[in-house]
CSV table of C-alpha atoms in Angstrom, one decimal:
chain,number,residue,atom,x,y,z
C,1,MET,CA,0.1,0.1,0.1
C,2,THR,CA,1.3,3.0,-0.9
C,3,ARG,CA,0.7,6.6,0.8
C,4,LYS,CA,-0.9,8.3,-2.7
C,5,ARG,CA,-3.1,5.3,-2.4
C,6,THR,CA,-4.7,5.3,1.1
C,7,ALA,CA,-6.7,8.2,-0.3
C,8,LEU,CA,-6.3,11.8,1.8
C,9,LEU,CA,-10.3,10.8,2.5
C,10,CYS,CA,-10.1,7.5,3.7
C,11,ALA,CA,-12.3,7.7,6.4
C,12,VAL,CA,-10.8,6.7,9.8
C,13,SER,CA,-12.1,7.6,13.4
C,14,VAL,CA,-11.0,5.5,15.7
C,15,LEU,CA,-12.0,6.1,19.6
C,16,LEU,CA,-9.2,6.3,21.9
C,17,SER,CA,-10.1,3.6,24.7
C,18,SER,CA,-13.0,1.4,25.6
C,19,THR,CA,-15.7,3.1,27.8
C,20,ALA,CA,-18.4,2.0,29.9
C,21,LEU,CA,-21.2,3.2,27.1
C,22,LEU,CA,-19.2,0.5,24.1
C,23,ALA,CA,-18.7,-2.0,26.9
C,24,GLY,CA,-19.1,-5.3,24.7
C,25,PRO,CA,-19.2,-5.9,21.2
C,26,ALA,CA,-22.8,-4.8,19.5
C,27,ALA,CA,-24.3,-6.7,16.8
C,28,SER,CA,-23.4,-5.5,12.9
C,29,ALA,CA,-26.4,-2.6,11.9
C,30,ASP,CA,-27.4,-4.3,9.1
C,31,ALA,CA,-30.1,-2.1,7.1
C,32,ALA,CA,-32.3,-5.5,6.9
C,33,ALA,CA,-33.0,-5.3,10.3
C,34,ARG,CA,-34.3,-1.6,9.6
C,35,GLY,CA,-35.8,-2.5,6.3
C,36,ARG,CA,-34.6,-2.2,3.3
C,37,GLY,CA,-36.6,0.6,1.4
C,38,PRO,CA,-36.4,0.8,-2.2
C,39,ASP,CA,-34.1,-1.4,-3.8
C,40,CYS,CA,-31.3,0.1,-5.8
C,41,VAL,CA,-32.4,-1.0,-9.7
C,42,SER,CA,-30.5,0.0,-12.8
C,43,SER,CA,-32.6,2.4,-15.2
C,44,PRO,CA,-34.6,1.5,-17.8
C,45,THR,CA,-32.8,-0.1,-20.8
C,46,PRO,CA,-32.0,1.0,-23.4
C,47,ALA,CA,-30.7,4.4,-22.1
C,48,HIS,CA,-31.7,7.5,-24.3
C,49,GLY,CA,-31.0,11.1,-24.2
C,50,VAL,CA,-28.7,12.1,-21.5
C,51,GLY,CA,-28.8,8.8,-20.1
C,52,ARG,CA,-27.4,7.3,-22.9
C,53,ASP,CA,-24.8,9.9,-22.5
C,54,ILE,CA,-23.7,8.8,-19.0
C,55,LEU,CA,-23.5,5.4,-19.9
C,56,ASP,CA,-21.1,6.1,-22.7
C,57,VAL,CA,-18.8,7.6,-20.4
C,58,VAL,CA,-18.5,5.2,-18.0
C,59,ARG,CA,-18.1,2.8,-20.5
C,60,LYS,CA,-15.8,4.6,-22.0
C,61,ASP,CA,-13.6,5.1,-18.4
C,62,GLN,CA,-14.5,1.9,-17.6
C,63,ARG,CA,-12.6,1.0,-20.8
C,64,GLU,CA,-9.6,3.3,-20.9
C,65,LEU,CA,-8.9,3.2,-17.2
C,66,LYS,CA,-8.9,-0.6,-17.4
C,67,LEU,CA,-11.2,-1.1,-14.3
C,68,ARG,CA,-13.2,-4.2,-13.7
C,69,ALA,CA,-16.6,-2.6,-12.6
C,70,VAL,CA,-18.1,0.9,-12.5
C,71,VAL,CA,-21.2,1.2,-10.5
C,72,ALA,CA,-22.7,4.5,-10.7
C,73,ARG,CA,-26.1,6.5,-10.4
C,74,VAL,CA,-26.4,10.6,-11.3
C,75,THR,CA,-29.3,12.7,-10.0
C,76,GLU,CA,-30.8,16.0,-10.7
C,77,HIS,CA,-33.7,17.7,-8.7
C,78,GLY,CA,-34.2,14.2,-7.2
C,79,ARG,CA,-35.0,12.5,-10.5
C,80,ASP,CA,-32.8,9.7,-12.0
C,81,LEU,CA,-30.9,10.4,-14.9
C,82,TRP,CA,-29.1,7.3,-14.8
C,83,THR,CA,-28.1,4.6,-12.5
C,84,GLY,CA,-26.5,0.9,-13.7
C,85,ALA,CA,-23.3,-0.9,-13.7
C,86,VAL,CA,-20.5,-2.4,-16.0
C,87,GLY,CA,-18.4,-5.0,-15.9
C,88,PRO,CA,-18.1,-7.9,-13.0
C,89,SER,CA,-18.2,-8.0,-9.4
C,90,MET,CA,-17.0,-11.5,-9.9
C,91,THR,CA,-16.1,-13.7,-12.7
C,92,ASP,CA,-19.5,-14.9,-14.2
C,93,VAL,CA,-21.2,-12.8,-11.6
C,94,PRO,CA,-22.6,-8.7,-13.0
C,95,ALA,CA,-22.1,-5.8,-10.6
C,96,ARG,CA,-25.6,-4.6,-9.9
C,97,PRO,CA,-26.7,-1.2,-8.5
C,98,ASP,CA,-27.7,-2.7,-5.5
C,99,MET,CA,-24.5,-4.5,-4.5
C,100,ARG,CA,-22.8,-2.8,-1.2
C,101,PHE,CA,-19.1,-1.9,-0.9
C,102,ARG,CA,-17.3,0.0,1.9
C,103,ALA,CA,-17.7,4.1,1.1
C,104,GLY,CA,-14.4,5.1,3.9
C,105,SER,CA,-14.6,9.1,4.3
C,106,VAL,CA,-18.2,9.4,4.0
C,107,GLY,CA,-18.2,8.2,7.6
C,108,ILE,CA,-16.2,11.2,8.4
C,109,ALA,CA,-18.6,13.5,6.4
C,110,PHE,CA,-21.8,12.2,8.3
C,111,MET,CA,-19.3,12.7,12.1
C,112,GLY,CA,-18.9,16.3,10.4
C,113,THR,CA,-22.5,16.9,9.9
C,114,ILE,CA,-23.4,15.5,13.4
C,115,LEU,CA,-21.1,18.0,14.8
C,116,LEU,CA,-23.0,20.8,13.1
C,117,GLN,CA,-26.2,19.7,13.9
C,118,LEU,CA,-25.4,19.8,18.1
C,119,VAL,CA,-24.0,23.4,17.1
C,120,ASP,CA,-27.6,24.1,16.0
C,121,GLU,CA,-29.1,22.5,19.0
C,122,LYS,CA,-26.4,24.9,21.3
C,123,ARG,CA,-25.3,21.3,22.2
C,124,VAL,CA,-22.1,22.2,21.5
C,125,HIS,CA,-19.6,25.2,20.1
C,126,LEU,CA,-17.0,24.9,17.4
C,127,ASP,CA,-14.9,26.4,19.3
C,128,ASP,CA,-15.2,24.4,23.1
C,129,ARG,CA,-11.8,22.5,23.7
C,130,LEU,CA,-11.7,18.8,23.1
C,131,SER,CA,-10.3,18.7,26.9
C,132,ARG,CA,-14.1,19.8,28.3
C,133,TRP,CA,-15.0,15.6,27.3
C,134,LEU,CA,-11.6,14.4,26.6
C,135,PRO,CA,-9.2,16.1,29.5
C,136,ASP,CA,-6.6,13.4,28.9
C,137,VAL,CA,-5.9,13.7,25.1
C,138,PRO,CA,-2.5,15.2,24.5
C,139,HIS,CA,-2.8,18.7,23.8
C,140,ALA,CA,-6.7,18.9,24.7
C,141,ASN,CA,-6.4,22.1,26.1
C,142,GLU,CA,-5.3,23.7,22.8
C,143,ILE,CA,-7.6,21.9,20.9
C,144,THR,CA,-10.9,22.5,19.7
C,145,LEU,CA,-14.5,20.8,18.3
C,146,ARG,CA,-13.6,22.8,14.7
C,147,MET,CA,-10.0,22.4,14.6
C,148,LEU,CA,-10.6,18.4,14.6
C,149,ALA,CA,-13.6,18.4,12.1
C,150,ASP,CA,-11.5,20.9,9.4
C,151,SER,CA,-8.4,19.5,9.9
C,152,THR,CA,-6.3,22.2,11.2
C,153,SER,CA,-5.9,20.6,14.9
C,154,GLY,CA,-1.3,19.6,14.2
C,155,TYR,CA,-2.1,16.2,15.1
C,156,HIS,CA,-0.1,14.0,12.8
C,157,ASP,CA,-1.8,10.9,10.5
C,158,TYR,CA,-1.3,7.5,11.3
C,159,VAL,CA,-1.9,6.4,7.8
C,160,THR,CA,1.1,7.8,6.8
C,161,ASN,CA,3.1,6.3,9.2
C,162,PRO,CA,5.5,3.8,7.3
C,163,ALA,CA,5.6,1.6,10.2
C,164,PHE,CA,2.0,1.5,10.5
C,165,LEU,CA,1.7,0.7,6.7
C,166,LYS,CA,4.3,-2.1,6.9
C,167,GLU,CA,1.9,-3.7,9.6
C,168,LEU,CA,-1.3,-3.1,7.6
C,169,GLU,CA,-0.2,-4.7,4.2
C,170,ALA,CA,1.5,-7.8,6.0
C,171,HIS,CA,-2.0,-8.3,7.7
C,172,PRO,CA,-4.8,-7.6,6.1
C,173,PHE,CA,-7.2,-9.4,8.3
C,174,ARG,CA,-5.9,-8.2,11.5
C,175,HIS,CA,-8.3,-6.6,13.5
C,176,TRP,CA,-7.1,-3.1,14.8
C,177,THR,CA,-8.3,-1.6,18.3
C,178,PRO,CA,-7.9,1.7,19.1
C,179,ARG,CA,-5.2,1.5,20.9
C,180,ASP,CA,-2.8,0.3,18.5
C,181,LEU,CA,-4.0,2.8,16.0
C,182,PHE,CA,-3.1,5.7,18.5
C,183,SER,CA,0.6,4.0,19.4
C,184,TYR,CA,1.3,5.2,15.4
C,185,ALA,CA,-0.4,8.6,15.8
C,186,HIS,CA,2.0,10.3,18.0
C,187,LEU,CA,-0.3,12.7,19.3
C,188,ASN,CA,2.0,14.5,22.0
C,189,ASP,CA,4.3,15.6,18.3
C,190,LEU,CA,2.0,18.6,16.8
C,191,LEU,CA,3.0,19.1,13.5
C,192,TYR,CA,2.7,23.3,14.4
C,193,ARG,CA,0.3,25.3,16.4
C,194,PRO,CA,-3.5,24.3,16.2
C,195,GLY,CA,-5.5,26.8,14.1
C,196,THR,CA,-2.5,28.0,12.6
C,197,ASN,CA,-2.3,25.3,9.2
C,198,PHE,CA,-3.9,22.3,7.8
C,199,SER,CA,-2.8,18.8,7.6
C,200,TYR,CA,-5.1,16.1,6.8
C,201,SER,CA,-5.5,13.8,9.9
C,202,HIS,CA,-7.0,10.6,10.2
C,203,ALA,CA,-6.6,11.2,14.3
C,204,ASN,CA,-8.7,14.2,13.9
C,205,PHE,CA,-11.9,12.1,13.6
C,206,VAL,CA,-10.7,9.3,15.8
C,207,LEU,CA,-11.2,12.0,18.3
C,208,LEU,CA,-14.2,13.3,16.8
C,209,GLY,CA,-16.1,10.4,16.9
C,210,GLN,CA,-15.1,9.8,20.7
C,211,ALA,CA,-16.3,13.2,21.4
C,212,LEU,CA,-19.7,12.8,19.7
C,213,GLU,CA,-20.3,10.1,21.8
C,214,ARG,CA,-19.2,11.8,25.4
C,215,ILE,CA,-21.5,14.7,24.2
C,216,THR,CA,-24.2,12.9,23.2
C,217,HIS,CA,-24.0,9.7,25.4
C,218,THR,CA,-25.1,7.2,22.7
C,219,ARG,CA,-22.9,4.6,20.8
C,220,LEU,CA,-21.7,6.2,17.1
C,221,ASP,CA,-23.7,3.7,15.6
C,222,ARG,CA,-26.7,4.6,16.5
C,223,LEU,CA,-25.8,8.2,16.7
C,224,LEU,CA,-25.6,7.6,12.6
C,225,GLU,CA,-28.9,5.5,12.0
C,226,GLN,CA,-30.8,8.7,14.4
C,227,ARG,CA,-29.1,11.5,12.7
C,228,ILE,CA,-28.2,10.7,9.3
C,229,TYR,CA,-29.5,7.1,8.0
C,230,GLY,CA,-33.2,7.8,9.1
C,231,PRO,CA,-33.5,11.9,8.0
C,232,LEU,CA,-32.2,11.1,4.3
C,233,GLY,CA,-33.4,7.8,3.7
C,234,LEU,CA,-30.4,5.6,3.6
C,235,HIS,CA,-32.2,2.3,4.1
C,236,ALA,CA,-28.9,0.5,2.8
C,237,THR,CA,-26.5,1.8,4.3
C,238,SER,CA,-25.1,0.1,7.8
C,239,ASN,CA,-22.1,0.0,10.1
C,240,SER,CA,-20.3,-3.2,10.7
C,241,TYR,CA,-17.9,-4.4,13.7
C,242,THR,CA,-17.0,-7.1,11.6
C,243,PRO,CA,-15.9,-7.6,7.7
C,244,ASP,CA,-18.8,-8.8,6.8
C,245,MET,CA,-21.5,-7.0,5.0
C,246,PRO,CA,-24.7,-7.5,3.9
C,247,ALA,CA,-25.5,-9.1,0.8
C,248,PRO,CA,-25.4,-8.8,-2.2
C,249,VAL,CA,-21.7,-7.4,-1.8
C,250,LEU,CA,-19.9,-6.2,-4.7
C,251,HIS,CA,-16.2,-7.2,-4.8
C,252,ALA,CA,-13.2,-5.8,-4.5
C,253,PHE,CA,-9.7,-6.9,-5.9
C,254,THR,CA,-6.4,-4.8,-5.8
C,255,SER,CA,-2.7,-5.2,-6.6
C,256,GLU,CA,-1.2,-3.5,-3.8
C,257,ARG,CA,0.8,-6.0,-2.0
C,258,GLY,CA,2.3,-6.9,-5.1
C,259,ARG,CA,-0.2,-9.7,-6.7
C,260,TYR,CA,-3.4,-9.4,-7.7
C,261,GLU,CA,-5.9,-10.6,-5.3
C,262,GLU,CA,-9.3,-10.2,-3.6
C,263,SER,CA,-9.8,-7.8,-1.0
C,264,THR,CA,-13.6,-7.6,-0.2
C,265,PHE,CA,-13.4,-8.6,3.0
C,266,TRP,CA,-9.9,-7.2,4.0
C,267,ASN,CA,-10.6,-6.5,8.0
C,268,PRO,CA,-11.4,-2.6,7.6
C,269,SER,CA,-11.1,-1.7,11.6
C,270,TRP,CA,-8.6,0.7,10.8
C,271,THR,CA,-10.5,2.8,8.3
C,272,THR,CA,-13.3,4.1,10.8
C,273,ALA,CA,-14.5,4.2,14.2
C,274,PRO,CA,-16.2,1.5,15.6
C,275,GLY,CA,-19.7,2.5,14.6
C,276,ALA,CA,-19.0,4.6,11.7
C,277,VAL,CA,-17.4,1.6,9.4
C,278,VAL,CA,-20.0,2.5,7.1
C,279,ASN,CA,-21.4,-0.1,4.0
C,280,MET,CA,-24.0,0.9,1.7
C,281,ASP,CA,-24.9,0.9,-2.3
C,282,ILE,CA,-24.6,3.1,-4.6
C,283,CYS,CA,-28.0,4.9,-4.5
C,284,ASP,CA,-27.7,5.4,-1.0
C,285,LEU,CA,-24.2,7.1,-1.8
C,286,ALA,CA,-26.4,9.4,-4.2
C,287,ARG,CA,-28.8,10.3,-1.2
C,288,ALA,CA,-26.2,10.9,0.8
C,289,GLY,CA,-24.4,13.1,-1.5
C,290,VAL,CA,-27.2,15.3,-1.7
C,291,GLY,CA,-28.5,15.2,1.9
C,292,ILE,CA,-24.8,16.3,3.2
C,293,GLY,CA,-24.2,18.4,0.3
C,294,SER,CA,-27.0,20.5,0.8
C,295,GLY,CA,-27.1,20.6,4.3
C,296,GLN,CA,-30.5,19.3,4.4
C,297,THR,CA,-30.4,18.2,8.2
C,298,ILE,CA,-28.3,22.0,9.5
C,299,SER,CA,-29.3,25.4,9.6
C,300,ARG,CA,-28.0,27.8,7.3
C,301,ALA,CA,-25.3,28.8,9.2
C,302,SER,CA,-24.0,25.7,9.9
C,303,TYR,CA,-24.0,25.2,6.3
C,304,LYS,CA,-22.1,28.1,5.4
C,305,THR,CA,-19.5,26.8,7.9
C,306,LEU,CA,-19.6,23.5,6.2
C,307,MET,CA,-18.8,24.6,3.2
C,308,ASN,CA,-15.6,26.8,4.3
C,309,PRO,CA,-15.1,26.9,8.4
C,310,GLY,CA,-12.0,29.2,7.9
C,311,THR,CA,-9.6,26.8,6.0
C,312,VAL,CA,-9.2,28.9,3.0
C,313,GLY,CA,-5.7,30.4,3.1
C,314,LEU,CA,-4.2,27.5,5.1
C,315,GLY,CA,-1.7,25.6,4.1
C,316,THR,CA,1.9,26.2,4.2
C,317,PRO,CA,4.3,23.7,3.8
C,318,THR,CA,7.4,24.2,7.0
C,319,LYS,CA,10.2,22.6,7.7
C,320,LYS,CA,7.9,19.9,10.0
C,321,CYS,CA,5.4,19.9,7.5
C,322,PRO,CA,6.3,19.3,4.2
C,323,PRO,CA,3.9,20.1,0.7
C,324,THR,CA,2.6,17.1,1.0
C,325,VAL,CA,1.2,17.0,3.9
C,326,CYS,CA,0.3,20.8,4.7
C,327,LEU,CA,-1.7,21.4,1.6
C,328,PRO,CA,-2.6,25.0,0.3
C,329,GLN,CA,-5.9,25.5,0.6
C,330,THR,CA,-8.0,27.6,-1.6
C,331,GLU,CA,-11.5,29.2,-2.6
C,332,GLN,CA,-11.3,26.6,-5.2
C,333,VAL,CA,-10.0,23.6,-3.3
C,334,HIS,CA,-10.4,23.1,0.0
C,335,PHE,CA,-11.7,21.3,3.1
C,336,GLY,CA,-14.9,21.9,4.8
C,337,VAL,CA,-16.3,20.3,7.9
C,338,SER,CA,-14.8,16.9,7.1
C,339,VAL,CA,-16.0,17.0,3.3
C,340,LEU,CA,-13.7,18.6,0.5
C,341,VAL,CA,-15.3,21.5,-2.0
C,342,VAL,CA,-13.6,21.3,-5.3
C,343,ASN,CA,-14.7,24.1,-7.7
C,344,GLY,CA,-17.8,24.7,-5.7
C,345,TRP,CA,-18.9,21.0,-5.7
C,346,ILE,CA,-19.5,19.2,-1.9
C,347,VAL,CA,-17.3,16.1,-2.3
C,348,SER,CA,-15.8,12.6,-0.5
C,349,ASN,CA,-13.8,10.2,-2.3
C,350,PRO,CA,-13.0,7.0,0.1
C,351,SER,CA,-10.4,4.9,-1.4
C,352,PHE,CA,-9.1,1.7,0.2
C,353,SER,CA,-7.9,-1.9,-0.3
C,354,GLY,CA,-9.3,-1.9,-3.8
C,355,TYR,CA,-12.3,0.1,-3.0
C,356,ALA,CA,-12.7,3.2,-4.8
C,357,ALA,CA,-15.9,5.6,-5.1
C,358,ILE,CA,-16.9,9.2,-4.8
C,359,MET,CA,-20.0,11.0,-3.8
C,360,ALA,CA,-20.4,14.8,-5.2
C,361,TYR,CA,-22.6,17.5,-5.0
C,362,LEU,CA,-23.3,20.7,-6.9
C,363,PRO,CA,-25.7,22.6,-5.0
C,364,CYS,CA,-26.4,25.1,-7.4
C,365,LYS,CA,-27.5,22.6,-10.0
C,366,ASP,CA,-29.1,20.1,-7.6
C,367,LEU,CA,-27.0,17.2,-9.1
C,368,SER,CA,-25.7,14.4,-7.6
C,369,ILE,CA,-23.0,12.1,-8.8
C,370,ALA,CA,-21.9,8.9,-7.3
C,371,VAL,CA,-19.5,6.8,-8.7
C,372,SER,CA,-17.7,3.3,-6.9
C,373,VAL,CA,-15.4,1.4,-9.6
C,374,THR,CA,-13.3,-1.6,-8.2
C,375,TYR,CA,-9.8,-2.6,-10.2
C,376,SER,CA,-8.7,-5.5,-12.8
C,377,PRO,CA,-5.0,-7.1,-13.1
C,378,THR,CA,-4.4,-3.9,-15.3
C,379,THR,CA,-5.7,-1.3,-13.5
C,380,ASP,CA,-2.9,1.8,-12.9
C,381,GLN,CA,-3.2,1.5,-8.9
C,382,SER,CA,-0.4,4.6,-8.3
C,383,VAL,CA,-4.1,7.1,-9.2
C,384,GLN,CA,-5.4,7.8,-6.5
C,385,ASN,CA,-9.0,7.1,-7.0
C,386,LEU,CA,-9.7,6.5,-10.4
C,387,SER,CA,-13.9,7.0,-9.8
C,388,ASN,CA,-12.7,10.7,-9.5
C,389,ASN,CA,-11.5,10.2,-13.0
C,390,ILE,CA,-15.4,9.1,-14.1
C,391,ALA,CA,-17.2,12.1,-11.9
C,392,LYS,CA,-14.6,15.0,-13.5
C,393,ASP,CA,-15.5,13.3,-16.9
C,394,LEU,CA,-19.2,13.1,-15.8
C,395,SER,CA,-19.4,16.6,-14.4
C,396,HIS,CA,-18.0,18.2,-17.8
C,397,LEU,CA,-20.8,16.6,-19.3
C,398,LEU,CA,-23.2,17.8,-17.0
C,399,ALA,CA,-22.4,21.3,-15.7
C,400,PRO,CA,-19.8,22.3,-18.5
C,401,ASN,CA,-19.7,25.6,-16.5
C,402,GLN,CA,-18.6,24.4,-13.3
C,403,PRO,CA,-16.8,21.2,-13.7
C,404,LEU,CA,-15.6,19.0,-11.0
C,405,VAL,CA,-12.0,19.7,-11.3
């Protein structure tokens, strides 16, 4: 696994320690237990008009990028423009829109939105110190909830630690505990004074997940069900406490360990907080893009903060924080509250262990693009998240005056 391939927005937020609130493993929150709701099915065929144009882009990119499977859904003003899949999930098993895949950093976007909901409810302020809920965390007196959510805390990112990557590659089925993960995070050693720079760090969302539980006295998986899945109608989204996923499953394959192999059930415990190991189908990914990207569950003021919490202008490389870590944050491309903002699009693009996806939403057109891809033996995996390429091409087709670039 390369640093590049372990995507900038691979959702990871892990609890520092067990608490009475979380005592004992909980059963997976399979969507079936909540009722699947409407099935996610392909658009009628043959496709015509804009639907045909979308299908042509998907097929062209699948071929040219040498992808195994592409599953996509595009909606505008809530209307389906095209939903479908090309390529196989497994040999002789075609990919389908209702197949589940891991959605990584989408869980981070959910947590950021929940934080803004709590701000709207006046239960917290964004500039509350972390020490109010997590007093034993290093630098908790200096770091605020805002700094966790917009990644300006100065904490190192354990996912870029070479020792962590080496261990992860060697043991892909290992279950990672929070303590395991934080042994690679070096929370005592900040990259810069909190709030003065930008550097994406999974440790921020580790701590944000724990803070949300402490604030609400509610386990994270239940928080997501109550505050995100239900309100946004995500009927095929759930958390897993094990590597299992509800069927049907979109199978993943990767060459990141040097040989092409199946990675569907590699253990995802390192990727996000227990309770937010999110899997979903493409229809829910598109719905999530609309719900998060339009601020359906937050106030207008919080939506403005979601789009720019103060990160624009930050991201200055220093001797301790190189250009690959402290990335410049501009009006056109910057990190908001747990989401990317790219030329006005609100984006989350998880990529890890053979899965790559993107949810992208353009508010001015109420346009949602959701794509999930898997890799073939000849896919160039040195490129971070090839679903981005498909979403970009679709944006040029559907929003030529404001493409996702």
